[in-house]
PDB file of C-alpha atoms in Angstrom:
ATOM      1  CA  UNK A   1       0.000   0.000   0.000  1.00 46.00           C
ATOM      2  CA  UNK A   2       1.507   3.443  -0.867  1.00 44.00           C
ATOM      3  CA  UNK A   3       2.288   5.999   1.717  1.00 43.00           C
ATOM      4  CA  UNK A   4       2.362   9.758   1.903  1.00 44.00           C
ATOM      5  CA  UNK A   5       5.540  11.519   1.514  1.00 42.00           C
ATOM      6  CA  UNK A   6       4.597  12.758   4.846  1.00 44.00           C
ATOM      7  CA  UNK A   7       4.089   9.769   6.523  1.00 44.00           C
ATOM      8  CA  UNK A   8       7.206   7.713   4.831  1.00 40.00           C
ATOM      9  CA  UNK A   9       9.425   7.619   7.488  1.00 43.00           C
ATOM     10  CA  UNK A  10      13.116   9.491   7.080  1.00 42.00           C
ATOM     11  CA  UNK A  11      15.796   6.212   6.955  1.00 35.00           C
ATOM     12  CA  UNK A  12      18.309   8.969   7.253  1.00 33.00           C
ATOM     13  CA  UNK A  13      17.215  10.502  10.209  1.00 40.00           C
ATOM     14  CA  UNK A  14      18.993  10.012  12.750  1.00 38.00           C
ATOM     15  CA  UNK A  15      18.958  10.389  16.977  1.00 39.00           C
ATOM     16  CA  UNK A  16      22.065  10.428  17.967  1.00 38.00           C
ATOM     17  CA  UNK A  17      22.738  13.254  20.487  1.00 43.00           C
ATOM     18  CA  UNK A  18      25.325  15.706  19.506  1.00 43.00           C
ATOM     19  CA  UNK A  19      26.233  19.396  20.259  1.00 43.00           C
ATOM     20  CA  UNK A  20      24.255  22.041  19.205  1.00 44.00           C
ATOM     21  CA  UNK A  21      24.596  24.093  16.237  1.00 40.00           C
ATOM     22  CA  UNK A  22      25.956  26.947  17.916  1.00 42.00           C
ATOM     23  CA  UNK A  23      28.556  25.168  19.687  1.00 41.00           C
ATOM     24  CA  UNK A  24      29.265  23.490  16.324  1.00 39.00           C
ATOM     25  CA  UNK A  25      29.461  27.363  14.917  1.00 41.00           C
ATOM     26  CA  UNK A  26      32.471  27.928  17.001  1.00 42.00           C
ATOM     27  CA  UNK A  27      34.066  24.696  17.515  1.00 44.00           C
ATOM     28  CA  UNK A  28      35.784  24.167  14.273  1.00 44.00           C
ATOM     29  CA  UNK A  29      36.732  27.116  11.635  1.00 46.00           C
ATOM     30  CA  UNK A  30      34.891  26.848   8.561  1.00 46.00           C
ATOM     31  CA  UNK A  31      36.934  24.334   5.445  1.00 42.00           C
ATOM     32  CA  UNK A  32      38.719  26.362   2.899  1.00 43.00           C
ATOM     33  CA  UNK A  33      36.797  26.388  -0.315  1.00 41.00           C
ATOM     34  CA  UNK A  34      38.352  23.427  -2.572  1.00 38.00           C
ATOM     35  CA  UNK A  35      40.560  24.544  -5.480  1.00 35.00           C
ATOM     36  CA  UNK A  36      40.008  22.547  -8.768  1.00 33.00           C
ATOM     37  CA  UNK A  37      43.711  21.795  -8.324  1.00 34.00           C
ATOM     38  CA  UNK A  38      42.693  20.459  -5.199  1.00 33.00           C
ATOM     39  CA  UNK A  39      40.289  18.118  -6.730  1.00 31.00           C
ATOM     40  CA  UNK A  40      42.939  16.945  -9.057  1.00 32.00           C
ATOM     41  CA  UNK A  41      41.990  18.426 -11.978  1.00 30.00           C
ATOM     42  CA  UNK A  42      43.417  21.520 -13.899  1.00 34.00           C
ATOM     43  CA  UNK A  43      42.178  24.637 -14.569  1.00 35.00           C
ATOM     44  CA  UNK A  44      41.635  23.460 -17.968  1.00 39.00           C
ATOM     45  CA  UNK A  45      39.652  21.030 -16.340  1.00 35.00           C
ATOM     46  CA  UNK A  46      41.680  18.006 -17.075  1.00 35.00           C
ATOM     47  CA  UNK A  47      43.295  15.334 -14.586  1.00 38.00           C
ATOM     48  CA  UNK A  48      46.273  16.466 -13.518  1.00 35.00           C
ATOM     49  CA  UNK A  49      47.352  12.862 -12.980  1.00 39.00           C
ATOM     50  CA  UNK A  50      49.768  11.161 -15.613  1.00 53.00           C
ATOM     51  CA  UNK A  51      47.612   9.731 -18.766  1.00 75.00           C
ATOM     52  CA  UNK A  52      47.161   5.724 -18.571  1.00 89.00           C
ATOM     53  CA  UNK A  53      47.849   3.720 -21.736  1.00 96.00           C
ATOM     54  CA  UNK A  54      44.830   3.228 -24.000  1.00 98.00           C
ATOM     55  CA  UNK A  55      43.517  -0.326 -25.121  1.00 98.00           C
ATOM     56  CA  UNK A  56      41.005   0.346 -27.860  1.00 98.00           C
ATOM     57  CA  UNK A  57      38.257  -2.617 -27.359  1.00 98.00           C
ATOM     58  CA  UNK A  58      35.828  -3.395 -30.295  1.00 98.00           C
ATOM     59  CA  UNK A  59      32.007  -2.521 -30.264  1.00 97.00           C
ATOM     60  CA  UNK A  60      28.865  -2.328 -32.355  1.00 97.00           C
ATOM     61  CA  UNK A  61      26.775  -4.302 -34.132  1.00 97.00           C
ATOM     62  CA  UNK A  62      29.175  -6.305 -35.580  1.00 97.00           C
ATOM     63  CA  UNK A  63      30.947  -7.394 -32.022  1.00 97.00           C
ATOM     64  CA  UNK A  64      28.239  -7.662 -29.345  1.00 94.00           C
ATOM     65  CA  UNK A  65      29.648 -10.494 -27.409  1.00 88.00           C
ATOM     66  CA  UNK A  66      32.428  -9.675 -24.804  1.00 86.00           C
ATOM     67  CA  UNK A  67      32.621 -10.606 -21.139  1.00 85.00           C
ATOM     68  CA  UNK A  68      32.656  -7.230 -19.046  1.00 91.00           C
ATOM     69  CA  UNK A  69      35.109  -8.757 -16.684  1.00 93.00           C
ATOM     70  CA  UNK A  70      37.702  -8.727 -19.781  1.00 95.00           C
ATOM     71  CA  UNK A  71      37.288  -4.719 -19.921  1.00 96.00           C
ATOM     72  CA  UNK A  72      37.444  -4.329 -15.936  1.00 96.00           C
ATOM     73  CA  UNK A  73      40.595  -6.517 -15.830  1.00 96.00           C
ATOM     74  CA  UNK A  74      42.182  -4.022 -18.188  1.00 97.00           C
ATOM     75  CA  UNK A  75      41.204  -1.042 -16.331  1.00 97.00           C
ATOM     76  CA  UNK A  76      42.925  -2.591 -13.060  1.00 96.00           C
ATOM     77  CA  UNK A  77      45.654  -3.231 -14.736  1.00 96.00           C
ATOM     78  CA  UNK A  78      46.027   0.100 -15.444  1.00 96.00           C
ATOM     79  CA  UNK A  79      44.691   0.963 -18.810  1.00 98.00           C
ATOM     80  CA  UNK A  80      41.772   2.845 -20.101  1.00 98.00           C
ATOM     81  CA  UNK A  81      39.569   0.879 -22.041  1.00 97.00           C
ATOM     82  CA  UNK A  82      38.142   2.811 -25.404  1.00 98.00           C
ATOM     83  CA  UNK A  83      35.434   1.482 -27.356  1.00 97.00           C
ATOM     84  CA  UNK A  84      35.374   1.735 -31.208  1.00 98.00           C
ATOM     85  CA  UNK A  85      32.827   0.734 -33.713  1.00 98.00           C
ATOM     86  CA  UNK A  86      34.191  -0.974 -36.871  1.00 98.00           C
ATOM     87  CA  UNK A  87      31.420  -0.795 -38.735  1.00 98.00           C
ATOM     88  CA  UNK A  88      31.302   3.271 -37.842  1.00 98.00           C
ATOM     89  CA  UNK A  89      34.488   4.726 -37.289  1.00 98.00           C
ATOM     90  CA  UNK A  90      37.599   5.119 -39.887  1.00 98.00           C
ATOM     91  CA  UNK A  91      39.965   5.568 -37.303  1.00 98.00           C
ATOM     92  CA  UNK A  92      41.431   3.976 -34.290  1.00 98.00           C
ATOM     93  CA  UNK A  93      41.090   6.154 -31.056  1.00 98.00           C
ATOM     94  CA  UNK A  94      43.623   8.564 -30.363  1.00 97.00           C
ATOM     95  CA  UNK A  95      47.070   6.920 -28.617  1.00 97.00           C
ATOM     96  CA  UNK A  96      45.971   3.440 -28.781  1.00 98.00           C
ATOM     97  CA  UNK A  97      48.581   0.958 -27.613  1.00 98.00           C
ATOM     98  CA  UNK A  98      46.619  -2.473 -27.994  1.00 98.00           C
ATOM     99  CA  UNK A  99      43.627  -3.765 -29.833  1.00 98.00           C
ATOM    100  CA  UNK A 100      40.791  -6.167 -28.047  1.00 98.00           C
ATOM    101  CA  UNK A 101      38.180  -8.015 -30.655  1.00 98.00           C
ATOM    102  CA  UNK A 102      35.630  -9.539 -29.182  1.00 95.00           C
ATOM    103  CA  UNK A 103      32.717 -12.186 -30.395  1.00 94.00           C
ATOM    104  CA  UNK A 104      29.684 -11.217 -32.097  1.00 95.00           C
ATOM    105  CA  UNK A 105      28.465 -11.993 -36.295  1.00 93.00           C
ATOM    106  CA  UNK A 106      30.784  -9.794 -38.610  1.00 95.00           C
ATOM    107  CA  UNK A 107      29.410 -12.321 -40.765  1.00 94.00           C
ATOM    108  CA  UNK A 108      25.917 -10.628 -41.371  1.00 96.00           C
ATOM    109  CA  UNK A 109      27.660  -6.869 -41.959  1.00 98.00           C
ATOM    110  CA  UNK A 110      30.975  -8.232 -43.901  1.00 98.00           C
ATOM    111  CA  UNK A 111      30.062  -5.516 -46.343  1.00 98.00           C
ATOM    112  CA  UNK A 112      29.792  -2.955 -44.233  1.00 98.00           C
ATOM    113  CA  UNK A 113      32.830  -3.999 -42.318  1.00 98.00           C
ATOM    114  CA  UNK A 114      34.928  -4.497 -45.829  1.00 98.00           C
ATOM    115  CA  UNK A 115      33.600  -1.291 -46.825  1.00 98.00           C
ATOM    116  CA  UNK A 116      35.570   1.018 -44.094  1.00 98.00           C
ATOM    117  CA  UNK A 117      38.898   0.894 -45.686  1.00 98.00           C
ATOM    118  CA  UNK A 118      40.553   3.268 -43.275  1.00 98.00           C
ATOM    119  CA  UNK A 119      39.981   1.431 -40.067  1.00 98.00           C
ATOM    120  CA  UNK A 120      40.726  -1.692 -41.761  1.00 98.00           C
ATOM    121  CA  UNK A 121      44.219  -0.228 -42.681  1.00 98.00           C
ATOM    122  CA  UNK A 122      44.453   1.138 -39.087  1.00 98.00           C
ATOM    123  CA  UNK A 123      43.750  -1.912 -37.369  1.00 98.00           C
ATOM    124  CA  UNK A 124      46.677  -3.661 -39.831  1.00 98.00           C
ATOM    125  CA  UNK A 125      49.236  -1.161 -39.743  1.00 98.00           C
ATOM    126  CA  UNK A 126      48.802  -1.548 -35.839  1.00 98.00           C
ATOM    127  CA  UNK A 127      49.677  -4.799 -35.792  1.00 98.00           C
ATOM    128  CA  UNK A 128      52.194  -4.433 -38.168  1.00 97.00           C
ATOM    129  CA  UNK A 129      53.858  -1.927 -35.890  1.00 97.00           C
ATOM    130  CA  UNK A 130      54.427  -4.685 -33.136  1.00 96.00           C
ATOM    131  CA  UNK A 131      51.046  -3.443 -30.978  1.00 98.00           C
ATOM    132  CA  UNK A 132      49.458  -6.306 -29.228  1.00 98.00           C
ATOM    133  CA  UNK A 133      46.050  -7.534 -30.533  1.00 98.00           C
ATOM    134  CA  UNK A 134      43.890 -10.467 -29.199  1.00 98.00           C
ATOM    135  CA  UNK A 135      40.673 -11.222 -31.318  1.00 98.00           C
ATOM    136  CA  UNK A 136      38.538 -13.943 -30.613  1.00 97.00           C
ATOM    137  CA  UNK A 137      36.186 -15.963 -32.824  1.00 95.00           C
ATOM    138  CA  UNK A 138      34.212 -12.477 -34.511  1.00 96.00           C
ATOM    139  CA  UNK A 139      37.689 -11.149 -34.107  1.00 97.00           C
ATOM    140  CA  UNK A 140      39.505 -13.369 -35.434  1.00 97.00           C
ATOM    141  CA  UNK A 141      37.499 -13.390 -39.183  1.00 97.00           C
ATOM    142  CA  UNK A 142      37.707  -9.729 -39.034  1.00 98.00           C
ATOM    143  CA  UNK A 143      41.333 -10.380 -39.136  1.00 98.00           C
ATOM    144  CA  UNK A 144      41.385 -12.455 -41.600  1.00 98.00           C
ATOM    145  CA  UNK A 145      42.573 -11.639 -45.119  1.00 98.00           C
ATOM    146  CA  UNK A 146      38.398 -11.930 -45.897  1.00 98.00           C
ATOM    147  CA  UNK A 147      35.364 -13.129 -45.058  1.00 98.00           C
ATOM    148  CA  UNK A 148      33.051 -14.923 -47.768  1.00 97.00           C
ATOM    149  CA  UNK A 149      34.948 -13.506 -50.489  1.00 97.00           C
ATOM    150  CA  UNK A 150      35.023  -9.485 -49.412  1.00 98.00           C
ATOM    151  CA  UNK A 151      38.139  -7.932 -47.855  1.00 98.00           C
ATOM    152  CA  UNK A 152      39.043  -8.045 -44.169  1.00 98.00           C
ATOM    153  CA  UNK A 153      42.241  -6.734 -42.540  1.00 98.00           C
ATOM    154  CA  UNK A 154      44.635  -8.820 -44.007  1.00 98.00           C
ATOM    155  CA  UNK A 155      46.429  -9.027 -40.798  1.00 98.00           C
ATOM    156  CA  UNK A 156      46.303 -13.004 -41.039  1.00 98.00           C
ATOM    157  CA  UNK A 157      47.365 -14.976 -44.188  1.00 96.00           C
ATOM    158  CA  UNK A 158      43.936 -16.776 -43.850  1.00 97.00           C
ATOM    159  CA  UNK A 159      40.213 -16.965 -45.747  1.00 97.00           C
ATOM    160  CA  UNK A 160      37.002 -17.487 -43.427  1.00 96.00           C
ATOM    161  CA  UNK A 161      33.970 -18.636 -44.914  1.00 96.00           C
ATOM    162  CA  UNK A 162      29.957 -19.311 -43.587  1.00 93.00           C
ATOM    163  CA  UNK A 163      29.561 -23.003 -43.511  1.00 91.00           C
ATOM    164  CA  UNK A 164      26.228 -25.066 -43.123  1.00 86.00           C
ATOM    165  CA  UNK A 165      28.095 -26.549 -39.901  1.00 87.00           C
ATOM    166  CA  UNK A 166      27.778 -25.500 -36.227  1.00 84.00           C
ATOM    167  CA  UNK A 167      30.906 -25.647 -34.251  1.00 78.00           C
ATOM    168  CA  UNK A 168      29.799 -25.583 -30.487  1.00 77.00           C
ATOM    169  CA  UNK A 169      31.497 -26.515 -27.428  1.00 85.00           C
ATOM    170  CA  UNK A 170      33.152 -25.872 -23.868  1.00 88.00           C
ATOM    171  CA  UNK A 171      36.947 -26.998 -24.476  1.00 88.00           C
ATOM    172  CA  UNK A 172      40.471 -27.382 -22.521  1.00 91.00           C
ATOM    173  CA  UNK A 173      42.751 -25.345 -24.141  1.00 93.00           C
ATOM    174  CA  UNK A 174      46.556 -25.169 -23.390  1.00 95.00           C
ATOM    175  CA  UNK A 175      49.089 -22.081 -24.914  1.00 95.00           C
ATOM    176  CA  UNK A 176      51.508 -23.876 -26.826  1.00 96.00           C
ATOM    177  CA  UNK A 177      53.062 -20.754 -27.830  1.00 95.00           C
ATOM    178  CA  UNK A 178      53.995 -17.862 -25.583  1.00 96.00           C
ATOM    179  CA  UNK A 179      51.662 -14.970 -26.747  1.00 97.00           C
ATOM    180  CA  UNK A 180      50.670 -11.821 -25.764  1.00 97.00           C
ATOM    181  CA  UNK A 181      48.087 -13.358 -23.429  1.00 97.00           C
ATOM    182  CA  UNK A 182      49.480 -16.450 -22.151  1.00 96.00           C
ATOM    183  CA  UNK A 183      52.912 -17.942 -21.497  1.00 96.00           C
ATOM    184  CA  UNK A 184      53.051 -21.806 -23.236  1.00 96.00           C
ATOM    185  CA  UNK A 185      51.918 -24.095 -20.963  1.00 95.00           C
ATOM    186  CA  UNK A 186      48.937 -21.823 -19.689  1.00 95.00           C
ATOM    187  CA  UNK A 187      45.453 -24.027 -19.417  1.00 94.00           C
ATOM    188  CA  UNK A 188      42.509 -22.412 -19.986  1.00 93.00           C
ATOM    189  CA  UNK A 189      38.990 -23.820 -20.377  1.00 92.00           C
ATOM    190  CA  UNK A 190      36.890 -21.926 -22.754  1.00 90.00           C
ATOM    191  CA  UNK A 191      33.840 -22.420 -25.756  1.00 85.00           C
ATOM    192  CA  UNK A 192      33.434 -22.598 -29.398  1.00 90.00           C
ATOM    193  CA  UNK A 193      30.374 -20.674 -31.117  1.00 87.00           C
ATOM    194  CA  UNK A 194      30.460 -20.390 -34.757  1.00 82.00           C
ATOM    195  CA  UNK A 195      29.391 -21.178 -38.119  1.00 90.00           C
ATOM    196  CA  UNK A 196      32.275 -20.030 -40.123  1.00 94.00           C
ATOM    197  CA  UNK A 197      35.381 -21.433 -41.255  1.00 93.00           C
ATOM    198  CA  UNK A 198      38.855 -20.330 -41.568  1.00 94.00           C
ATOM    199  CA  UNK A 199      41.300 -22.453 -43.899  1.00 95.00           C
ATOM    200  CA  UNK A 200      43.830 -22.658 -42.812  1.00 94.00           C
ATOM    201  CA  UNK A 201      42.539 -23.228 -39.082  1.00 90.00           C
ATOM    202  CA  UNK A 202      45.739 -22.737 -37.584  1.00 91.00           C
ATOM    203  CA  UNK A 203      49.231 -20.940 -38.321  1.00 92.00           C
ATOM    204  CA  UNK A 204      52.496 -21.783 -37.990  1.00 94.00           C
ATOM    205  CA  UNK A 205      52.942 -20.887 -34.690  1.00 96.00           C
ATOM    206  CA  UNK A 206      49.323 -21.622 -33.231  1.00 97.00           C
ATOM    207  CA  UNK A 207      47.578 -20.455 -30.269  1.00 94.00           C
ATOM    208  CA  UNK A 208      45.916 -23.166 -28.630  1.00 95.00           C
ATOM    209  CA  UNK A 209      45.990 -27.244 -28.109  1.00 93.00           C
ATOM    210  CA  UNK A 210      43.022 -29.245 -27.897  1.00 89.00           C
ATOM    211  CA  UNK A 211      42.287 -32.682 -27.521  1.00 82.00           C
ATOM    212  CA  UNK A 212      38.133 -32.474 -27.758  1.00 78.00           C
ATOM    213  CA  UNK A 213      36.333 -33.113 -29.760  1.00 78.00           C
ATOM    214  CA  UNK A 214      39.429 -34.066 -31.300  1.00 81.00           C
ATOM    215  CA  UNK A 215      43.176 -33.768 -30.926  1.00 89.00           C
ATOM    216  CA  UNK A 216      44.124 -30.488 -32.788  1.00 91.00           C
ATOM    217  CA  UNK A 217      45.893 -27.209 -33.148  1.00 95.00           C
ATOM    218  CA  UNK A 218      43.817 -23.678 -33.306  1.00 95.00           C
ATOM    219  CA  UNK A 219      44.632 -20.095 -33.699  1.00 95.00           C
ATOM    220  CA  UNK A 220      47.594 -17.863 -34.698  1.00 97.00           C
ATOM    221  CA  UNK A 221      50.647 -16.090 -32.331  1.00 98.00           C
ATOM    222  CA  UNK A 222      51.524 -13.441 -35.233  1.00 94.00           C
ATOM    223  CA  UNK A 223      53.913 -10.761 -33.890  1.00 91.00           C
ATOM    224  CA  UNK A 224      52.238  -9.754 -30.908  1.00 97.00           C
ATOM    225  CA  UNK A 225      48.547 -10.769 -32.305  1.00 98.00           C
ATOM    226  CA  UNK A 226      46.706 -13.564 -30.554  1.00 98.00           C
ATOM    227  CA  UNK A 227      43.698 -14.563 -32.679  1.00 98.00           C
ATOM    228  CA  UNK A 228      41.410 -17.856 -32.262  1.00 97.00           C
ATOM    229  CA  UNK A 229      37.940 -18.832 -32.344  1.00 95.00           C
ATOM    230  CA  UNK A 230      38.512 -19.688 -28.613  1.00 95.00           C
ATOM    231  CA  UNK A 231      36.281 -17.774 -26.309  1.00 93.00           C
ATOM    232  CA  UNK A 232      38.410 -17.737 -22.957  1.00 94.00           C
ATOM    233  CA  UNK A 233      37.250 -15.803 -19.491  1.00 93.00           C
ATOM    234  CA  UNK A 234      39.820 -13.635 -18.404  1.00 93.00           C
ATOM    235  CA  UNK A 235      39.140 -13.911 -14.801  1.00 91.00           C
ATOM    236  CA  UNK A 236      39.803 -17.778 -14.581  1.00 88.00           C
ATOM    237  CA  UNK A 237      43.128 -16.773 -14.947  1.00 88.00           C
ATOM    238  CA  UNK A 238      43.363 -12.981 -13.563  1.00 76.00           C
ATOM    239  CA  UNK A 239      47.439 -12.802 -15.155  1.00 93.00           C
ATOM    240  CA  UNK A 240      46.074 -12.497 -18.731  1.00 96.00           C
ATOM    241  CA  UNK A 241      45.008  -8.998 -18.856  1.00 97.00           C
ATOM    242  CA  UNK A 242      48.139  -7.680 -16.580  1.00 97.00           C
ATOM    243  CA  UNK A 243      50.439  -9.729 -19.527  1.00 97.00           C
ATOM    244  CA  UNK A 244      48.513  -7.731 -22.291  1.00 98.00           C
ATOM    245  CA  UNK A 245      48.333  -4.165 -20.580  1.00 98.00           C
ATOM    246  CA  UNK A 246      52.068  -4.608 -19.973  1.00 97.00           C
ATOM    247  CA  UNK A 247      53.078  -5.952 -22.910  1.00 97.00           C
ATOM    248  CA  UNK A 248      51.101  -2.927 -24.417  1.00 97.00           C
ATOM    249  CA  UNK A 249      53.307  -0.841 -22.218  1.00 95.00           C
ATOM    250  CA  UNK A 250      56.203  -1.860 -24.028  1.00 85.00           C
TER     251      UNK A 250
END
């Protein structure tokens, strides 16, 4: 049943006796009024603290599947996480130091995505340059050199088509390459969620080793570029994201 406003009782009253308001009055001087330098920001109105690196982290319609935990791991290892929309913008944020691509269907807009030649070229000369990059499934086709015939990044000597076939399952994964996620060796348990393939499935220095559903190689270790259809959860092993923020450090 709804109350009145005046009869809703005040949960932040409170009782507690204290001096009065005059005493307060006299007790204590008044605070100095803050300064915005005080606050920690300029004049200008920007932190005065130093700038953290920027990790650039894929978005949009084309890349809608990401776990949030990947982007908070990033921020507490001491980046700034910037999203970007390949499908919208031409150009990678300013000062990016590292690329994340995430799941989704670039798929259903590989014309639109083939179609914005400038970030394409962006997101290649990056890795090019040495940057790190991990893409993952969605990421890893928009890598590719392209995607049912139309151009992709090129950043991988690979072609990824739709198939009639859907790939799905939880697997046990182990680095057998070091990378800029994982040192070889690393396990990590993660899932497969696609209908496309990429021929050839694996490079010559691979990401991943699997033994379900069969025994097999998967992914590429390119540079500093990890790329594989392997969907992994940071936080089941919380190293990954301090390896890429400091390998984005330099």
């Amino acid at each position: 049943m709804a109350t009145s406003a005046a009869s809703r009782p005040n949960l932040y009253a409170t009782t507690v006796p204290g001096p009065s308001s005059a005493s307060l009055s006299t007790s204590a001087p008044d605070p100095a009024p803050q300064t915005p330098e005080g606050l920690g920001f300029t004049r200008e109105g920007l932190k005065s603290a130093p700038e953290r690196l920027r990790i650039a982290v894929a978005s949009g319609a084309a890349f809608t599947f990401s776990y949030a935990e990947h982007s908070e791991l990033l921020a507490a290892a001491g980046a700034t996480v910037v999203p970007f929309d390949p499908l919208r913008d031409e150009a990678l944020p300013d000062g990016t130091r590292g690329v994340v691509i995430g799941g989704g269907f670039p798929e259903v807009y590989a014309p639109e995505l083939s179609a914005n030649e400038p970030l394409r070229k962006a997101v290649a000369e990056l890795a090019r340059s040495g940057a790190p990059v991990a893409a993952e499934c969605a990421g890893l086709l928009y890598l590719a050199r392209s995607l049912d015939g139309l151009p992709m990044c090129g950043v991988l000597d690979a072609e990824a088509r739709m198939s009639e076939r859907l790939t799905l399952g939880y697997r046990d994964a182990v680095a057998v390459s070091d990378s800029v996620l994982t040192a070889t060796g690393t396990r990590m348990r993660g899932h497969e969620f696609h209908r496309t393939v990429l021929e050839p499935g694996a490079g010559d220095t691979p990401a991943w080793g699997m033994h379900q559903p069969e025994r097999r190689v998967e992914g590429f270790v390119r540079q500093d570029v990890h790329a594989s259809y392997l969907h992994t959860h940071w936080a089941s092993a919380p190293g990954t994201a301090r390896r890429f923020v400091e390998r984005c450090e330099g």
